[in-house]
PDB file of N, CA and C in Angstrom:
ATOM      1  N   UNK A   1      -1.966  17.132  -6.438  1.00 43.00           N
ATOM      2  CA  UNK A   1      -2.840  18.244  -5.161  1.00 43.00           C
ATOM      3  C   UNK A   1      -2.908  16.712  -4.149  1.00 43.00           C
ATOM      4  N   UNK A   2      -1.974  17.076  -3.066  1.00 47.00           N
ATOM      5  CA  UNK A   2      -2.005  15.986  -2.066  1.00 47.00           C
ATOM      6  C   UNK A   2      -2.824  15.573  -0.645  1.00 47.00           C
ATOM      7  N   UNK A   3      -2.848  14.588  -1.344  1.00 47.00           N
ATOM      8  CA  UNK A   3      -3.890  13.326  -0.418  1.00 47.00           C
ATOM      9  C   UNK A   3      -4.040  14.129   1.640  1.00 47.00           C
ATOM     10  N   UNK A   4      -4.552  14.232   1.796  1.00 48.00           N
ATOM     11  CA  UNK A   4      -4.482  14.777   3.475  1.00 48.00           C
ATOM     12  C   UNK A   4      -5.011  13.440   3.502  1.00 48.00           C
ATOM     13  N   UNK A   5      -3.734  12.881   5.218  1.00 46.00           N
ATOM     14  CA  UNK A   5      -4.055  11.896   5.886  1.00 46.00           C
ATOM     15  C   UNK A   5      -4.615  12.469   7.047  1.00 46.00           C
ATOM     16  N   UNK A   6      -5.141  11.510   7.546  1.00 50.00           N
ATOM     17  CA  UNK A   6      -5.778  11.257   9.019  1.00 50.00           C
ATOM     18  C   UNK A   6      -4.766  11.214   9.913  1.00 50.00           C
ATOM     19  N   UNK A   7      -4.230  11.685  11.000  1.00 50.00           N
ATOM     20  CA  UNK A   7      -3.540  10.816  11.680  1.00 50.00           C
ATOM     21  C   UNK A   7      -3.965   9.498  12.146  1.00 50.00           C
ATOM     22  N   UNK A   8      -2.535   8.671  12.786  1.00 51.00           N
ATOM     23  CA  UNK A   8      -3.170   7.404  12.899  1.00 51.00           C
ATOM     24  C   UNK A   8      -2.695   7.096  13.790  1.00 51.00           C
ATOM     25  N   UNK A   9      -2.988   5.835  15.134  1.00 52.00           N
ATOM     26  CA  UNK A   9      -2.481   6.509  16.586  1.00 52.00           C
ATOM     27  C   UNK A   9      -1.724   5.224  16.525  1.00 52.00           C
ATOM     28  N   UNK A  10      -0.067   5.738  16.602  1.00 54.00           N
ATOM     29  CA  UNK A  10       1.474   4.344  17.098  1.00 54.00           C
ATOM     30  C   UNK A  10       0.844   2.719  16.923  1.00 54.00           C
ATOM     31  N   UNK A  11      -0.478   3.139  16.822  1.00 53.00           N
ATOM     32  CA  UNK A  11      -0.229   0.936  17.112  1.00 53.00           C
ATOM     33  C   UNK A  11      -0.761   0.682  15.481  1.00 53.00           C
ATOM     34  N   UNK A  12      -1.961   1.653  14.949  1.00 48.00           N
ATOM     35  CA  UNK A  12      -1.747   0.922  13.539  1.00 48.00           C
ATOM     36  C   UNK A  12      -0.449   1.442  12.475  1.00 48.00           C
ATOM     37  N   UNK A  13      -0.103   2.642  13.410  1.00 54.00           N
ATOM     38  CA  UNK A  13       1.201   2.703  12.325  1.00 54.00           C
ATOM     39  C   UNK A  13       1.772   1.459  12.041  1.00 54.00           C
ATOM     40  N   UNK A  14       2.325   1.815  13.125  1.00 56.00           N
ATOM     41  CA  UNK A  14       3.321   0.083  13.373  1.00 56.00           C
ATOM     42  C   UNK A  14       2.829  -0.532  12.564  1.00 56.00           C
ATOM     43  N   UNK A  15       1.170  -1.451  13.839  1.00 54.00           N
ATOM     44  CA  UNK A  15       0.564  -2.537  12.398  1.00 54.00           C
ATOM     45  C   UNK A  15       0.966  -2.124  10.125  1.00 54.00           C
ATOM     46  N   UNK A  16       0.393  -0.667  10.564  1.00 54.00           N
ATOM     47  CA  UNK A  16       0.765  -0.512   8.016  1.00 54.00           C
ATOM     48  C   UNK A  16       2.421  -1.139   7.739  1.00 54.00           C
ATOM     49  N   UNK A  17       2.779  -1.427   8.753  1.00 57.00           N
ATOM     50  CA  UNK A  17       4.415  -0.911   8.419  1.00 57.00           C
ATOM     51  C   UNK A  17       5.192  -3.087   7.883  1.00 57.00           C
ATOM     52  N   UNK A  18       3.653  -3.768   8.836  1.00 58.00           N
ATOM     53  CA  UNK A  18       3.480  -5.382   8.713  1.00 58.00           C
ATOM     54  C   UNK A  18       4.254  -5.593  10.036  1.00 58.00           C
ATOM     55  N   UNK A  19       3.517  -4.917  10.910  1.00 58.00           N
ATOM     56  CA  UNK A  19       2.554  -5.456  12.810  1.00 58.00           C
ATOM     57  C   UNK A  19       1.818  -5.587  13.097  1.00 58.00           C
ATOM     58  N   UNK A  20       1.251  -6.465  13.592  1.00 62.00           N
ATOM     59  CA  UNK A  20       0.161  -6.001  14.445  1.00 62.00           C
ATOM     60  C   UNK A  20      -1.426  -4.947  14.765  1.00 62.00           C
ATOM     61  N   UNK A  21      -1.683  -4.821  14.907  1.00 60.00           N
ATOM     62  CA  UNK A  21      -2.614  -4.000  15.602  1.00 60.00           C
ATOM     63  C   UNK A  21      -2.437  -4.116  16.896  1.00 60.00           C
ATOM     64  N   UNK A  22      -2.567  -3.017  18.363  1.00 66.00           N
ATOM     65  CA  UNK A  22      -1.958  -3.525  19.777  1.00 66.00           C
ATOM     66  C   UNK A  22      -3.939  -3.140  19.833  1.00 66.00           C
ATOM     67  N   UNK A  23      -4.301  -4.338  20.591  1.00 66.00           N
ATOM     68  CA  UNK A  23      -5.919  -4.310  20.944  1.00 66.00           C
ATOM     69  C   UNK A  23      -5.835  -4.486  23.257  1.00 66.00           C
ATOM     70  N   UNK A  24      -7.135  -3.666  23.033  1.00 65.00           N
ATOM     71  CA  UNK A  24      -7.339  -4.593  24.830  1.00 65.00           C
ATOM     72  C   UNK A  24      -7.646  -6.435  25.349  1.00 65.00           C
ATOM     73  N   UNK A  25      -6.948  -6.620  25.849  1.00 67.00           N
ATOM     74  CA  UNK A  25      -7.151  -7.572  25.660  1.00 67.00           C
ATOM     75  C   UNK A  25      -9.327  -7.520  25.823  1.00 67.00           C
ATOM     76  N   UNK A  26      -9.849  -6.782  26.655  1.00 71.00           N
ATOM     77  CA  UNK A  26     -11.161  -7.037  26.928  1.00 71.00           C
ATOM     78  C   UNK A  26     -12.022  -7.288  24.987  1.00 71.00           C
ATOM     79  N   UNK A  27     -11.453  -6.743  23.899  1.00 72.00           N
ATOM     80  CA  UNK A  27     -11.542  -6.217  22.507  1.00 72.00           C
ATOM     81  C   UNK A  27     -13.092  -7.053  21.908  1.00 72.00           C
ATOM     82  N   UNK A  28     -13.800  -6.613  21.375  1.00 83.00           N
ATOM     83  CA  UNK A  28     -15.007  -7.189  21.289  1.00 83.00           C
ATOM     84  C   UNK A  28     -14.582  -7.073  19.784  1.00 83.00           C
ATOM     85  N   UNK A  29     -16.282  -8.035  19.014  1.00 87.00           N
ATOM     86  CA  UNK A  29     -15.828  -8.414  17.796  1.00 87.00           C
ATOM     87  C   UNK A  29     -15.718  -6.774  17.093  1.00 87.00           C
ATOM     88  N   UNK A  30     -16.578  -6.312  16.983  1.00 88.00           N
ATOM     89  CA  UNK A  30     -17.055  -5.189  16.611  1.00 88.00           C
ATOM     90  C   UNK A  30     -14.813  -3.975  16.928  1.00 88.00           C
ATOM     91  N   UNK A  31     -14.721  -4.520  17.911  1.00 86.00           N
ATOM     92  CA  UNK A  31     -13.151  -3.409  17.876  1.00 86.00           C
ATOM     93  C   UNK A  31     -12.428  -3.669  17.358  1.00 86.00           C
ATOM     94  N   UNK A  32     -12.798  -5.991  16.982  1.00 87.00           N
ATOM     95  CA  UNK A  32     -11.361  -6.237  15.977  1.00 87.00           C
ATOM     96  C   UNK A  32     -11.453  -5.856  14.749  1.00 87.00           C
ATOM     97  N   UNK A  33     -13.126  -5.903  13.804  1.00 89.00           N
ATOM     98  CA  UNK A  33     -13.995  -5.144  11.988  1.00 89.00           C
ATOM     99  C   UNK A  33     -12.878  -3.969  12.208  1.00 89.00           C
ATOM    100  N   UNK A  34     -13.203  -3.254  13.395  1.00 89.00           N
ATOM    101  CA  UNK A  34     -13.459  -2.015  12.544  1.00 89.00           C
ATOM    102  C   UNK A  34     -11.536  -1.345  13.358  1.00 89.00           C
ATOM    103  N   UNK A  35     -10.548  -2.452  13.878  1.00 87.00           N
ATOM    104  CA  UNK A  35      -9.163  -2.070  13.101  1.00 87.00           C
ATOM    105  C   UNK A  35      -8.714  -3.070  13.141  1.00 87.00           C
ATOM    106  N   UNK A  36      -9.159  -4.305  11.807  1.00 89.00           N
ATOM    107  CA  UNK A  36      -8.721  -4.582  10.314  1.00 89.00           C
ATOM    108  C   UNK A  36      -9.029  -3.367   9.785  1.00 89.00           C
ATOM    109  N   UNK A  37     -10.743  -3.084   9.783  1.00 92.00           N
ATOM    110  CA  UNK A  37     -10.875  -2.228   8.219  1.00 92.00           C
ATOM    111  C   UNK A  37      -9.486  -0.885   8.336  1.00 92.00           C
ATOM    112  N   UNK A  38     -10.119  -0.183   9.545  1.00 91.00           N
ATOM    113  CA  UNK A  38      -9.079   0.697   9.761  1.00 91.00           C
ATOM    114  C   UNK A  38      -6.953   0.475   9.537  1.00 91.00           C
ATOM    115  N   UNK A  39      -7.073  -0.550   9.417  1.00 90.00           N
ATOM    116  CA  UNK A  39      -5.755  -1.170   8.559  1.00 90.00           C
ATOM    117  C   UNK A  39      -5.323  -1.315   7.216  1.00 90.00           C
ATOM    118  N   UNK A  40      -6.814  -1.660   7.334  1.00 91.00           N
ATOM    119  CA  UNK A  40      -7.151  -2.087   5.225  1.00 91.00           C
ATOM    120  C   UNK A  40      -6.594  -0.824   4.583  1.00 91.00           C
ATOM    121  N   UNK A  41      -7.226   0.431   5.419  1.00 93.00           N
ATOM    122  CA  UNK A  41      -7.067   1.616   5.062  1.00 93.00           C
ATOM    123  C   UNK A  41      -6.269   1.914   4.300  1.00 93.00           C
ATOM    124  N   UNK A  42      -5.333   2.436   5.765  1.00 90.00           N
ATOM    125  CA  UNK A  42      -4.588   2.790   6.476  1.00 90.00           C
ATOM    126  C   UNK A  42      -3.423   2.132   5.040  1.00 90.00           C
ATOM    127  N   UNK A  43      -2.928   0.700   4.748  1.00 87.00           N
ATOM    128  CA  UNK A  43      -2.324   0.460   3.170  1.00 87.00           C
ATOM    129  C   UNK A  43      -3.283   0.809   2.541  1.00 87.00           C
ATOM    130  N   UNK A  44      -4.015   1.348   2.092  1.00 87.00           N
ATOM    131  CA  UNK A  44      -4.791   0.881   0.947  1.00 87.00           C
ATOM    132  C   UNK A  44      -4.147   2.769  -0.534  1.00 87.00           C
ATOM    133  N   UNK A  45      -4.151   3.427   1.678  1.00 89.00           N
ATOM    134  CA  UNK A  45      -2.956   4.364   1.563  1.00 89.00           C
ATOM    135  C   UNK A  45      -2.078   5.029   1.126  1.00 89.00           C
ATOM    136  N   UNK A  46      -2.139   3.975   1.038  1.00 86.00           N
ATOM    137  CA  UNK A  46       0.132   4.008   0.873  1.00 86.00           C
ATOM    138  C   UNK A  46      -0.088   3.325  -0.061  1.00 86.00           C
ATOM    139  N   UNK A  47      -0.172   2.816  -0.988  1.00 85.00           N
ATOM    140  CA  UNK A  47       0.137   1.805  -1.716  1.00 85.00           C
ATOM    141  C   UNK A  47      -0.562   2.942  -2.613  1.00 85.00           C
ATOM    142  N   UNK A  48      -1.282   3.751  -2.675  1.00 85.00           N
ATOM    143  CA  UNK A  48      -1.598   4.781  -3.301  1.00 85.00           C
ATOM    144  C   UNK A  48      -1.305   5.440  -3.623  1.00 85.00           C
ATOM    145  N   UNK A  49      -0.221   6.122  -2.604  1.00 83.00           N
ATOM    146  CA  UNK A  49       0.705   7.406  -2.736  1.00 83.00           C
ATOM    147  C   UNK A  49       2.232   6.528  -3.119  1.00 83.00           C
ATOM    148  N   UNK A  50       2.247   6.145  -2.656  1.00 84.00           N
ATOM    149  CA  UNK A  50       3.597   5.359  -3.676  1.00 84.00           C
ATOM    150  C   UNK A  50       3.166   4.194  -5.173  1.00 84.00           C
ATOM    151  N   UNK A  51       2.684   4.622  -5.756  1.00 82.00           N
ATOM    152  CA  UNK A  51       1.914   4.021  -6.361  1.00 82.00           C
ATOM    153  C   UNK A  51       3.276   4.106  -7.306  1.00 82.00           C
ATOM    154  N   UNK A  52       3.822   5.279  -7.695  1.00 82.00           N
ATOM    155  CA  UNK A  52       4.157   6.895  -8.853  1.00 82.00           C
ATOM    156  C   UNK A  52       5.785   6.730  -8.515  1.00 82.00           C
ATOM    157  N   UNK A  53       5.761   6.463  -7.243  1.00 86.00           N
ATOM    158  CA  UNK A  53       7.564   5.731  -6.465  1.00 86.00           C
ATOM    159  C   UNK A  53       8.994   5.455  -7.458  1.00 86.00           C
ATOM    160  N   UNK A  54      10.110   5.995  -7.498  1.00 87.00           N
ATOM    161  CA  UNK A  54      10.801   5.325  -8.165  1.00 87.00           C
ATOM    162  C   UNK A  54      11.150   4.402  -7.043  1.00 87.00           C
ATOM    163  N   UNK A  55      11.316   3.247  -6.449  1.00 88.00           N
ATOM    164  CA  UNK A  55      11.367   2.269  -6.085  1.00 88.00           C
ATOM    165  C   UNK A  55      12.901   2.561  -4.927  1.00 88.00           C
ATOM    166  N   UNK A  56      13.700   2.780  -5.670  1.00 90.00           N
ATOM    167  CA  UNK A  56      14.867   3.754  -4.966  1.00 90.00           C
ATOM    168  C   UNK A  56      14.456   5.328  -4.225  1.00 90.00           C
ATOM    169  N   UNK A  57      13.826   5.587  -4.638  1.00 89.00           N
ATOM    170  CA  UNK A  57      13.018   7.061  -4.369  1.00 89.00           C
ATOM    171  C   UNK A  57      12.676   5.933  -2.732  1.00 89.00           C
ATOM    172  N   UNK A  58      11.878   4.846  -2.738  1.00 88.00           N
ATOM    173  CA  UNK A  58      11.798   4.531  -1.984  1.00 88.00           C
ATOM    174  C   UNK A  58      12.766   3.748  -1.095  1.00 88.00           C
ATOM    175  N   UNK A  59      12.578   3.042  -1.063  1.00 88.00           N
ATOM    176  CA  UNK A  59      14.080   2.794   0.073  1.00 88.00           C
ATOM    177  C   UNK A  59      14.838   3.523  -0.213  1.00 88.00           C
ATOM    178  N   UNK A  60      15.251   4.613  -0.341  1.00 91.00           N
ATOM    179  CA  UNK A  60      15.770   6.133   0.812  1.00 91.00           C
ATOM    180  C   UNK A  60      14.692   6.485   1.882  1.00 91.00           C
ATOM    181  N   UNK A  61      13.632   7.029   0.902  1.00 89.00           N
ATOM    182  CA  UNK A  61      12.732   7.143   2.191  1.00 89.00           C
ATOM    183  C   UNK A  61      12.643   6.809   3.546  1.00 89.00           C
ATOM    184  N   UNK A  62      12.978   5.505   2.932  1.00 89.00           N
ATOM    185  CA  UNK A  62      13.293   4.443   4.174  1.00 89.00           C
ATOM    186  C   UNK A  62      11.218   3.533   4.678  1.00 89.00           C
ATOM    187  N   UNK A  63      10.705   3.590   3.183  1.00 87.00           N
ATOM    188  CA  UNK A  63       8.736   2.991   2.897  1.00 87.00           C
ATOM    189  C   UNK A  63       9.459   1.631   3.359  1.00 87.00           C
ATOM    190  N   UNK A  64       8.862   0.897   3.706  1.00 88.00           N
ATOM    191  CA  UNK A  64       8.677  -0.995   4.297  1.00 88.00           C
ATOM    192  C   UNK A  64       8.573  -1.786   2.861  1.00 88.00           C
ATOM    193  N   UNK A  65       9.914  -3.208   2.987  1.00 90.00           N
ATOM    194  CA  UNK A  65      10.061  -3.509   1.633  1.00 90.00           C
ATOM    195  C   UNK A  65       8.711  -4.042   1.117  1.00 90.00           C
ATOM    196  N   UNK A  66       7.733  -4.438   1.841  1.00 87.00           N
ATOM    197  CA  UNK A  66       6.051  -5.546   1.431  1.00 87.00           C
ATOM    198  C   UNK A  66       6.123  -3.986   0.384  1.00 87.00           C
ATOM    199  N   UNK A  67       5.953  -2.622   0.237  1.00 88.00           N
ATOM    200  CA  UNK A  67       5.795  -1.980  -0.375  1.00 88.00           C
ATOM    201  C   UNK A  67       6.034  -1.671  -1.271  1.00 88.00           C
ATOM    202  N   UNK A  68       7.691  -1.581  -0.951  1.00 90.00           N
ATOM    203  CA  UNK A  68       8.037  -1.400  -2.272  1.00 90.00           C
ATOM    204  C   UNK A  68       7.738  -2.411  -3.361  1.00 90.00           C
ATOM    205  N   UNK A  69       8.579  -3.159  -2.772  1.00 89.00           N
ATOM    206  CA  UNK A  69       8.063  -5.368  -3.426  1.00 89.00           C
ATOM    207  C   UNK A  69       7.002  -4.934  -4.460  1.00 89.00           C
ATOM    208  N   UNK A  70       5.590  -3.818  -3.232  1.00 88.00           N
ATOM    209  CA  UNK A  70       3.935  -4.619  -4.703  1.00 88.00           C
ATOM    210  C   UNK A  70       3.589  -3.926  -5.016  1.00 88.00           C
ATOM    211  N   UNK A  71       4.672  -3.052  -5.687  1.00 88.00           N
ATOM    212  CA  UNK A  71       4.441  -1.784  -6.145  1.00 88.00           C
ATOM    213  C   UNK A  71       5.696  -1.687  -7.680  1.00 88.00           C
ATOM    214  N   UNK A  72       6.396  -2.332  -6.883  1.00 88.00           N
ATOM    215  CA  UNK A  72       7.769  -3.145  -8.523  1.00 88.00           C
ATOM    216  C   UNK A  72       6.527  -3.853  -9.120  1.00 88.00           C
ATOM    217  N   UNK A  73       5.750  -5.035  -8.669  1.00 88.00           N
ATOM    218  CA  UNK A  73       5.357  -5.577  -8.936  1.00 88.00           C
ATOM    219  C   UNK A  73       4.040  -5.171 -10.288  1.00 88.00           C
ATOM    220  N   UNK A  74       2.923  -4.716  -9.016  1.00 84.00           N
ATOM    221  CA  UNK A  74       1.823  -3.499 -10.259  1.00 84.00           C
ATOM    222  C   UNK A  74       2.660  -3.030 -11.439  1.00 84.00           C
ATOM    223  N   UNK A  75       3.610  -2.399 -11.212  1.00 83.00           N
ATOM    224  CA  UNK A  75       4.174  -1.968 -11.883  1.00 83.00           C
ATOM    225  C   UNK A  75       4.918  -2.748 -13.538  1.00 83.00           C
ATOM    226  N   UNK A  76       5.495  -2.843 -12.940  1.00 82.00           N
ATOM    227  CA  UNK A  76       5.974  -4.796 -14.119  1.00 82.00           C
ATOM    228  C   UNK A  76       4.987  -5.024 -14.660  1.00 82.00           C
ATOM    229  N   UNK A  77       4.041  -6.379 -14.641  1.00 80.00           N
ATOM    230  CA  UNK A  77       3.147  -6.456 -14.186  1.00 80.00           C
ATOM    231  C   UNK A  77       2.554  -5.432 -15.142  1.00 80.00           C
ATOM    232  N   UNK A  78       1.677  -4.343 -15.340  1.00 77.00           N
ATOM    233  CA  UNK A  78       1.095  -3.358 -16.233  1.00 77.00           C
ATOM    234  C   UNK A  78       1.637  -2.792 -17.372  1.00 77.00           C
ATOM    235  N   UNK A  79       2.842  -2.853 -17.200  1.00 75.00           N
ATOM    236  CA  UNK A  79       4.169  -3.249 -18.106  1.00 75.00           C
ATOM    237  C   UNK A  79       3.700  -4.195 -18.923  1.00 75.00           C
ATOM    238  N   UNK A  80       3.537  -4.919 -18.367  1.00 74.00           N
ATOM    239  CA  UNK A  80       3.993  -6.298 -18.880  1.00 74.00           C
ATOM    240  C   UNK A  80       2.367  -6.712 -20.117  1.00 74.00           C
ATOM    241  N   UNK A  81       1.815  -6.589 -19.257  1.00 71.00           N
ATOM    242  CA  UNK A  81      -0.033  -6.319 -19.452  1.00 71.00           C
ATOM    243  C   UNK A  81      -0.153  -5.564 -21.946  1.00 71.00           C
ATOM    244  N   UNK A  82       0.794  -4.215 -21.199  1.00 65.00           N
ATOM    245  CA  UNK A  82       0.970  -3.778 -22.089  1.00 65.00           C
ATOM    246  C   UNK A  82       1.864  -3.205 -23.026  1.00 65.00           C
ATOM    247  N   UNK A  83       2.206  -4.644 -23.246  1.00 63.00           N
ATOM    248  CA  UNK A  83       3.142  -4.733 -24.575  1.00 63.00           C
ATOM    249  C   UNK A  83       2.058  -6.143 -25.526  1.00 63.00           C
ATOM    250  N   UNK A  84       1.492  -5.918 -25.486  1.00 64.00           N
ATOM    251  CA  UNK A  84       0.754  -6.659 -26.409  1.00 64.00           C
ATOM    252  C   UNK A  84       0.291  -5.382 -27.615  1.00 64.00           C
ATOM    253  N   UNK A  85       0.184  -4.649 -27.054  1.00 65.00           N
ATOM    254  CA  UNK A  85      -0.008  -3.426 -27.871  1.00 65.00           C
ATOM    255  C   UNK A  85       0.277  -3.799 -28.496  1.00 65.00           C
ATOM    256  N   UNK A  86       1.416  -3.850 -27.858  1.00 61.00           N
ATOM    257  CA  UNK A  86       2.588  -3.516 -28.987  1.00 61.00           C
ATOM    258  C   UNK A  86       3.588  -4.152 -30.111  1.00 61.00           C
ATOM    259  N   UNK A  87       2.644  -4.917 -30.617  1.00 62.00           N
ATOM    260  CA  UNK A  87       2.850  -6.504 -31.469  1.00 62.00           C
ATOM    261  C   UNK A  87       2.391  -6.267 -32.314  1.00 62.00           C
ATOM    262  N   UNK A  88       1.306  -5.858 -31.633  1.00 57.00           N
ATOM    263  CA  UNK A  88       0.259  -5.318 -33.791  1.00 57.00           C
ATOM    264  C   UNK A  88       0.484  -4.636 -34.221  1.00 57.00           C
TER     265      UNK A  88
END
C-alpha cells in the first residue's frame, strides 16, 4: 500500500532537496515556524519512503545525495547493531 502524499508547493519541494523555502519578506514568526514544520514533515516522509530502497536505484531515480547517504548510514548502523546477536 503506497503512502498518499499531498501536493506541496514548489518552494517546499526545492527545500526538501536541500534548498531553502522561499517566504515573503514580511513573514512573521508563525509563518516561519509553519514553513519549518512543513519542511520537516516532507523530509521525514521522503526518508520513510526511501528507507527500503537500494542506493543504486535511488541514484538512478535521481534522489538527492543527502537522502541516499542518510538511508545508507541507517541501514549500515542497523546491520552493525544486529551483528551482536550473531556473536552469541
